[in-house]
Amino acid sequence: MAPMTIQSAFFDGGVTQEMIDYYAARSGDAGAVIVESAFVENYGRAFPGALGINTDSKIAGLKKLASAIKEKGSKAILQIYHAGRMANGEYNGGHQPISASPVAALRDNAETPLEMTKEQIGFMIEAFANAVHRAIVAGFDGVEIHGANTYILQQFFSPHSNRRNDKWGGDIEKRTTFPLAVLNEAKRVAADHQRDDFIIGYRFSPEEIEEPGIRFEDTMYLLDKLAASGLDYFHFSMGNYTRNSIVNPEDKELLIRKYHALKSDNVAKIPVIGVGGIAQRSDADQALAQGYDMVSVGKGFLVEPTWATKAINGEECAEFADIEQQHQLKIPTPLWEIMDYMIVDSKAEALKHQRIKELQNVEISFEPGEYTAYGYGHNGKLPVTVTFSDDKILDIIVDSSKESDGIANPAFERIPQQIMEGQTLNIDVISGATVSSQAVIDGVSDAVDLAGGNSEALRCKAREAVEWSKEVIEKAVDVVVVGGGGAGLSAALTALDNGKSVILLEKFPAVGGNTVRTGGWVNAAEPKWVKDFPAIAGEVDYLKAIADTPESDIAEEYLADFRTLKDQLANYFLDTESGKNYLFDSVELHLIQTYLGGKRTNLDGESIHGQYDLVQTLTSRAMESIDWLTEKGIDFNRGMVDIAVGALWRRAHKPNRPKGVEFVEKLQKQVIAQGGHIITDARAEELIVDDGKVVGIKATHSDGTKYVLTTNCGVVLASGGFGANTKMLQKYNNYWNEIADDIKTTNSPALIGDGIEKR
Ligand SMILES: Cc1cc2nc3c(=O)[nH]c(=O)nc-3n(C[C@H](O)[C@H](O)[C@H](O)COP(=O)(O)OP(=O)(O)OC[C@H]3O[C@@H](n4cnc5c(N)ncnc54)[C@H](O)[C@@H]3O)c2cc1C
Ligand SMILES: Cc1cc2nc3c(=O)[nH]c(=O)nc-3n(C[C@H](O)[C@H](O)[C@H](O)COP(=O)(O)O)c2cc1C
């Protein structure tokens, strides 16, 4: 049984009767029960209700626990740990955590630990040794040294948390010193007790996502050193035994296969335990076949206390507990509360199913006529008018005039169509337009009730199964454009203007991407135009501050432009001093502002700024875009110069129509009018490469249809950024101290980095 914290110890970490009952109920079945992590030092708790082995007074309770397990026939092994920088002050009397170096963990509200002195490191090793002594006295058959789950041993080994430059840190060899010292002390204590049979295992997390962080090859180095000292087993710590690298997900090789490929002769001698997601016997068989010598089971034992016996007998093992089983399963309440995702309320589920069945048999009838009800969209009430015959929904009209123009259009077309086609309210919302989709469904639902129908029954009415298409469409075309945002639509139209045939693939139900969500502002320096507008308070002073920027603050490649800007500003200041009042702008000002705005210090302490050739292209050619868009009929408001949200200067060209819909709608119309073929709901997935050259692309429609498109002139990837992909933001971030897992975004949910990272 894998170690699992049950958060049910006394306030000081002493063993409670509840813990004994829980472990006793699961003993005698698995070969060994690895008891949850026990803290070796008073301020090393990682969570409330943690078990402790930090004082001799704990031995009596631990004795009872060990004998309850052994008496049933399982080996009793105790996991020992210290949370290091993960020791939250809240559970440790407000004490600031300690660790190898003062580097906070990358997680919400992580405290920065104090760097351990050499004396503290010595005491910590001694605390582990004392814990081993107490485990022996208490009658345990062994200990598992917790070198995983980001606790203190991992912290000393990790280049992220260990930045020391003494014998405990620096290169990988020195970072191994602390885990090795703990193992050697554990062995010494066992030898002092003349306990050759005392089991000593080591649990490790194979990799860390942090940069720098532990890579699998580093782990194999550590295991080699530990194995050379001698120990009884290694224990992977991971959520699934079939896991591959989390650092390099493209590397699909299973970690256990990598382990065998990279293992040293020393490591080869030590049995290795696999873990994670072993729910049935077949999983255990598969794990053993992959190369683990043993397996451990965690969650399985929570809901199936005789998991091993059932698996050996080839019986099905439960994966969920019923809400009424807590007492019978002897699960303490703190654990029961955190395993809520494994608990089902069978009685309530049965009643629900029965109710759905009943509702599915209800005859639906309406008072014929037209009824108006409301759903709630992005901008408040959304009127929905529904016409009924005595047994059918005949028509649905959604008044979307108040909704965000452009963004939710597919919801207003498709949801009513699907409701009418299926005569059901059991409809999936449309990705990218979930609020509007739900608003339409809710509006129709209320109209159904107004017409004397039964909306609850209609929400349960079975849908026709969608037929999954196996069709493969192969086509040759001059250009394929991936993505129907501003960039994709412009690229498609430019190719069409040049006489090329074009297919544009858009993965969402409607084109628009982030472009349709924009405020509509496009920054482009147009000095002649803005000169007709007066400067406003503060603008001249701001320019003076820019002109006074010391040249030493400007990167070399930007210096020539900066000097040109200073000359321009000197002339401008002469004008303002002579009483002229107008708004100044120039390509050079735009360029220098872009440079200064982007200049910052990254998390590695380096000064970074925008790449000159890109900034130069952006700022010097922005006006070409305005001219081109104007030529394409975009109706810019020339009567005012705006400053875009988040921008540094009044130079935005803004269409009269609010938001980005003006660009998307007009460009889309022209692409279609000029014979471009826009395929929505089609996600581009793979480039077709021949002899190192991209010659096409493969895509899949949401109904399963495959597209294999070959191109004469090429593929344009305009699939946008990755603002809606938090994992990628965290991976590439080198500026913000932290990006929370639940960070919100105004980006379209489509923007997850397709075309940037393979998935
Ligand atoms: C709320 C908000 C407001 C903004 N306001 C402004 C502003 O006022 N002024 C300004 O200059 N900038 C603004 N921006 C930034 C601006 O939106 C972007 O820089 C710009 O829209 C990027 O255009 P794009 O065509 O590259 O990408 P997008 O417009 O995002 O288009 C990318 C398209 O590719 C599609 N796609 C992705 N993957 C695939 C795939 N595998 N297969 C097929 N299709 C795919 C997506 O569905 C999407 O339609 C704003 C951004 C946001 C989020
Ligand atoms: C409630 C709970 C508590 C856990 N506590 C610990 C622990 O104290 N020490 C540890 O190394 N792993 C701990 N784990 C991880 C498990 O040992 C195991 O690796 C993980 O649950 C995956 O195996 P499973 O899918 O069989 O549950 C815990 C897991 C759970 C579900």
Coordinates of N, CA, C and O in Angstrom, one line a residue, residues 325-405:
Q325 N -20.5 4.8 3.1 CA -19.5 3.8 3.5 C -18.4 4.3 4.4 O -17.5 3.6 4.8
Q326 N -18.4 5.6 4.8 CA -17.2 6.2 5.5 C -16.9 5.4 6.8 O -15.8 5.0 7.0
H327 N -17.9 5.1 7.5 CA -17.7 4.4 8.8 C -17.2 3.0 8.5 O -16.2 2.6 9.1
Q328 N -17.9 2.3 7.6 CA -17.5 0.9 7.3 C -16.0 0.8 6.8 O -15.3 -0.1 7.1
L329 N -15.6 1.8 6.0 CA -14.3 1.8 5.5 C -13.2 2.4 6.4 O -12.1 2.5 6.1
K330 N -13.7 2.8 7.6 CA -12.8 3.4 8.7 C -12.0 4.6 8.1 O -10.8 4.6 8.3
I331 N -12.7 5.4 7.4 CA -11.9 6.6 6.9 C -12.1 7.8 7.7 O -13.3 8.3 7.9
P332 N -11.1 8.4 8.3 CA -11.2 9.6 9.1 C -11.8 10.7 8.3 O -11.5 10.8 7.1
T333 N -12.5 11.6 8.9 CA -13.2 12.7 8.2 C -12.3 13.6 7.4 O -12.6 13.9 6.2
P334 N -11.1 14.0 7.9 CA -10.3 14.9 7.1 C -9.9 14.2 5.7 O -9.9 14.9 4.7
L335 N -9.7 12.9 5.8 CA -9.4 12.2 4.5 C -10.6 12.1 3.6 O -10.6 12.3 2.4
W336 N -11.7 11.8 4.3 CA -13.0 11.6 3.5 C -13.3 12.9 2.8 O -13.8 12.9 1.6
E337 N -13.0 14.1 3.4 CA -13.3 15.3 2.8 C -12.4 15.6 1.5 O -12.9 16.1 0.6
I338 N -11.2 15.1 1.6 CA -10.3 15.4 0.4 C -10.5 14.3 -0.7 O -10.1 14.5 -1.8
M339 N -11.2 13.2 -0.3 CA -11.4 12.2 -1.4 C -12.8 12.3 -2.0 O -13.3 11.3 -2.5
D340 N -13.4 13.6 -2.0 CA -14.7 13.7 -2.4 C -15.0 13.3 -3.9 O -16.0 12.8 -4.2
Y341 N -13.9 13.4 -4.7 CA -14.0 13.0 -6.1 C -14.1 11.5 -6.2 O -14.3 11.0 -7.3
M342 N -13.9 10.7 -5.1 CA -14.0 9.3 -5.2 C -15.3 8.8 -4.6 O -15.5 7.6 -4.4
I343 N -16.2 9.7 -4.2 CA -17.4 9.3 -3.4 C -18.6 9.5 -4.3 O -18.8 10.6 -4.9
V344 N -19.4 8.5 -4.4 CA -20.7 8.6 -5.1 C -21.9 8.5 -4.2 O -21.8 7.7 -3.2
D345 N -23.0 9.1 -4.5 CA -24.2 9.0 -3.8 C -25.1 8.1 -4.6 O -25.9 8.6 -5.4
S346 N -24.9 6.8 -4.4 CA -25.6 5.8 -5.3 C -27.1 6.0 -5.3 O -27.8 5.9 -6.3
K347 N -27.7 6.3 -4.0 CA -29.2 6.4 -4.0 C -29.6 7.6 -4.8 O -30.6 7.5 -5.5
A348 N -28.9 8.7 -4.6 CA -29.4 9.9 -5.3 C -29.2 9.7 -6.8 O -30.0 10.2 -7.6
E349 N -28.1 9.1 -7.2 CA -27.9 8.8 -8.6 C -29.0 8.0 -9.2 O -29.5 8.2 -10.3
A350 N -29.4 6.9 -8.5 CA -30.5 6.1 -8.9 C -31.8 6.8 -9.1 O -32.5 6.7 -10.1
L351 N -32.1 7.7 -8.1 CA -33.3 8.5 -8.2 C -33.3 9.4 -9.4 O -34.2 9.6 -10.1
K352 N -32.0 10.0 -9.6 CA -31.9 10.9 -10.8 C -32.2 10.2 -12.1 O -32.9 10.7 -12.9
H353 N -31.6 9.0 -12.2 CA -31.8 8.2 -13.4 C -33.2 7.9 -13.7 O -33.8 8.0 -14.8
Q354 N -33.9 7.5 -12.5 CA -35.3 7.2 -12.6 C -36.1 8.4 -13.1 O -36.9 8.3 -14.0
R355 N -35.7 9.5 -12.5 CA -36.5 10.8 -12.9 C -36.2 11.1 -14.4 O -37.2 11.5 -15.1
I356 N -35.0 10.9 -14.8 CA -34.7 11.2 -16.2 C -35.5 10.3 -17.1 O -36.1 10.7 -18.1
K357 N -35.6 9.0 -16.8 CA -36.4 8.1 -17.6 C -37.8 8.5 -17.6 O -38.4 8.5 -18.7
E358 N -38.3 8.9 -16.5 CA -39.7 9.3 -16.4 C -39.9 10.5 -17.4 O -40.9 10.6 -18.2
L359 N -39.0 11.5 -17.2 CA -39.1 12.7 -18.0 C -39.0 12.4 -19.5 O -39.7 13.1 -20.3
Q360 N -38.2 11.4 -19.9 CA -38.0 11.1 -21.3 C -39.3 10.5 -21.9 O -39.5 10.5 -23.1
N361 N -40.2 10.0 -21.0 CA -41.5 9.5 -21.5 C -42.6 10.4 -21.5 O -43.8 10.1 -21.8
V362 N -42.4 11.7 -21.0 CA -43.5 12.6 -20.9 C -43.9 13.1 -22.3 O -43.0 13.4 -23.2
E363 N -45.2 13.1 -22.6 CA -45.7 13.7 -23.9 C -45.5 15.2 -23.8 O -45.9 15.8 -22.9
I364 N -44.9 15.7 -24.9 CA -44.7 17.2 -24.9 C -45.9 17.8 -25.7 O -46.1 17.5 -26.9
S365 N -46.5 18.8 -25.1 CA -47.5 19.6 -25.9 C -47.4 21.1 -25.4 O -46.9 21.4 -24.4
F366 N -47.8 21.9 -26.4 CA -47.7 23.4 -26.1 C -49.1 24.0 -26.4 O -49.9 23.5 -27.2
E367 N -49.3 25.2 -25.8 CA -50.4 26.1 -26.3 C -49.8 26.8 -27.5 O -48.9 27.6 -27.4
P368 N -50.3 26.5 -28.7 CA -49.7 27.1 -29.9 C -49.7 28.7 -29.8 O -50.6 29.3 -29.2
G369 N -48.7 29.3 -30.4 CA -48.5 30.7 -30.4 C -47.1 31.2 -30.2 O -46.2 30.3 -30.3
E370 N -46.9 32.5 -30.1 CA -45.6 33.1 -30.0 C -45.3 33.6 -28.6 O -46.2 34.3 -28.0
Y371 N -44.2 33.2 -28.0 CA -43.9 33.6 -26.6 C -42.5 34.2 -26.6 O -41.6 33.6 -27.2
T372 N -42.3 35.2 -25.8 CA -41.0 35.8 -25.6 C -40.5 35.6 -24.2 O -41.3 35.9 -23.2
A373 N -39.3 35.1 -24.1 CA -38.7 35.0 -22.7 C -37.3 35.5 -22.8 O -36.9 36.0 -23.9
Y374 N -36.5 35.4 -21.7 CA -35.2 36.0 -21.7 C -34.1 35.0 -21.2 O -34.4 34.4 -20.2
G375 N -33.0 35.0 -21.8 CA -31.8 34.4 -21.2 C -30.9 35.5 -20.8 O -31.2 36.7 -21.0
Y376 N -29.7 35.2 -20.2 CA -28.8 36.3 -19.8 C -27.5 36.1 -20.5 O -26.7 35.2 -20.3
G377 N -27.2 37.0 -21.4 CA -26.0 37.0 -22.2 C -24.9 37.8 -21.6 O -25.0 38.2 -20.4
H378 N -23.9 38.2 -22.4 CA -22.8 39.0 -21.9 C -23.3 40.4 -21.4 O -22.8 40.9 -20.5
N379 N -24.2 40.9 -22.2 CA -24.6 42.3 -21.9 C -26.0 42.4 -21.3 O -26.8 43.3 -21.6
G380 N -26.4 41.4 -20.5 CA -27.7 41.5 -19.9 C -28.8 40.6 -20.6 O -28.4 39.6 -21.2
K381 N -30.0 41.1 -20.5 CA -31.2 40.3 -21.0 C -31.1 40.0 -22.5 O -30.9 41.0 -23.2
L382 N -31.3 38.8 -22.9 CA -31.3 38.5 -24.3 C -32.7 38.0 -24.7 O -33.1 36.9 -24.3
P383 N -33.5 38.8 -25.4 CA -34.9 38.3 -25.7 C -34.9 37.2 -26.7 O -34.2 37.3 -27.7
V384 N -35.7 36.2 -26.4 CA -35.8 35.0 -27.3 C -37.3 34.8 -27.6 O -38.1 34.6 -26.6
T385 N -37.7 34.9 -28.9 CA -39.1 34.7 -29.2 C -39.3 33.3 -29.9 O -38.6 33.0 -30.9
V386 N -40.2 32.5 -29.3 CA -40.3 31.2 -29.8 C -41.8 30.9 -30.3 O -42.7 31.4 -29.6
T387 N -41.9 30.3 -31.4 CA -43.3 30.0 -31.9 C -43.5 28.5 -31.8 O -42.6 27.7 -32.2
F388 N -44.7 28.2 -31.3 CA -45.0 26.8 -31.0 C -46.3 26.3 -31.8 O -47.2 27.1 -32.0
S389 N -46.3 25.1 -32.3 CA -47.6 24.5 -32.7 C -48.0 23.7 -31.4 O -47.4 23.8 -30.4
D390 N -49.0 22.8 -31.6 CA -49.4 22.1 -30.3 C -48.4 21.1 -29.9 O -48.4 20.6 -28.7
D391 N -47.5 20.6 -30.8 CA -46.5 19.6 -30.3 C -45.1 19.9 -30.8 O -44.2 19.0 -30.7
K392 N -44.8 21.1 -31.3 CA -43.5 21.3 -31.9 C -43.0 22.8 -31.6 O -43.8 23.7 -31.6
I393 N -41.7 22.9 -31.6 CA -41.1 24.3 -31.6 C -40.9 24.6 -33.1 O -40.2 23.9 -33.8
L394 N -41.6 25.6 -33.6 CA -41.5 25.9 -35.0 C -40.5 26.9 -35.4 O -39.9 26.8 -36.4
D395 N -40.3 27.9 -34.5 CA -39.3 28.9 -34.9 C -38.7 29.6 -33.6 O -39.4 29.7 -32.6
I396 N -37.5 30.0 -33.7 CA -36.8 30.7 -32.6 C -36.1 32.0 -33.1 O -35.3 31.9 -34.1
I397 N -36.5 33.1 -32.6 CA -35.8 34.3 -33.0 C -35.1 34.9 -31.8 O -35.7 35.2 -30.8
V398 N -33.8 35.1 -32.0 CA -33.0 35.7 -30.9 C -32.7 37.1 -31.2 O -32.2 37.4 -32.3
D399 N -33.0 38.0 -30.3 CA -32.7 39.5 -30.5 C -31.3 39.7 -29.9 O -31.2 40.0 -28.7
S400 N -30.2 39.6 -30.8 CA -28.9 39.7 -30.2 C -28.3 41.1 -30.4 O -27.1 41.2 -30.2
S401 N -29.2 42.1 -30.6 CA -28.6 43.4 -30.9 C -27.8 43.9 -29.7 O -26.9 44.8 -29.9
K402 N -28.0 43.5 -28.5 CA -27.3 44.0 -27.4 C -26.0 43.2 -27.1 O -25.2 43.6 -26.2
E403 N -25.8 42.1 -27.7 CA -24.7 41.2 -27.4 C -23.4 41.7 -28.1 O -23.5 42.5 -29.1
S404 N -22.3 41.3 -27.6 CA -21.0 41.7 -28.2 C -21.0 41.3 -29.7 O -20.9 40.2 -30.0
D405 N -21.0 42.4 -30.5 CA -21.0 42.2 -31.9 C -20.0 41.2 -32.4 O -18.8 41.4 -32.1

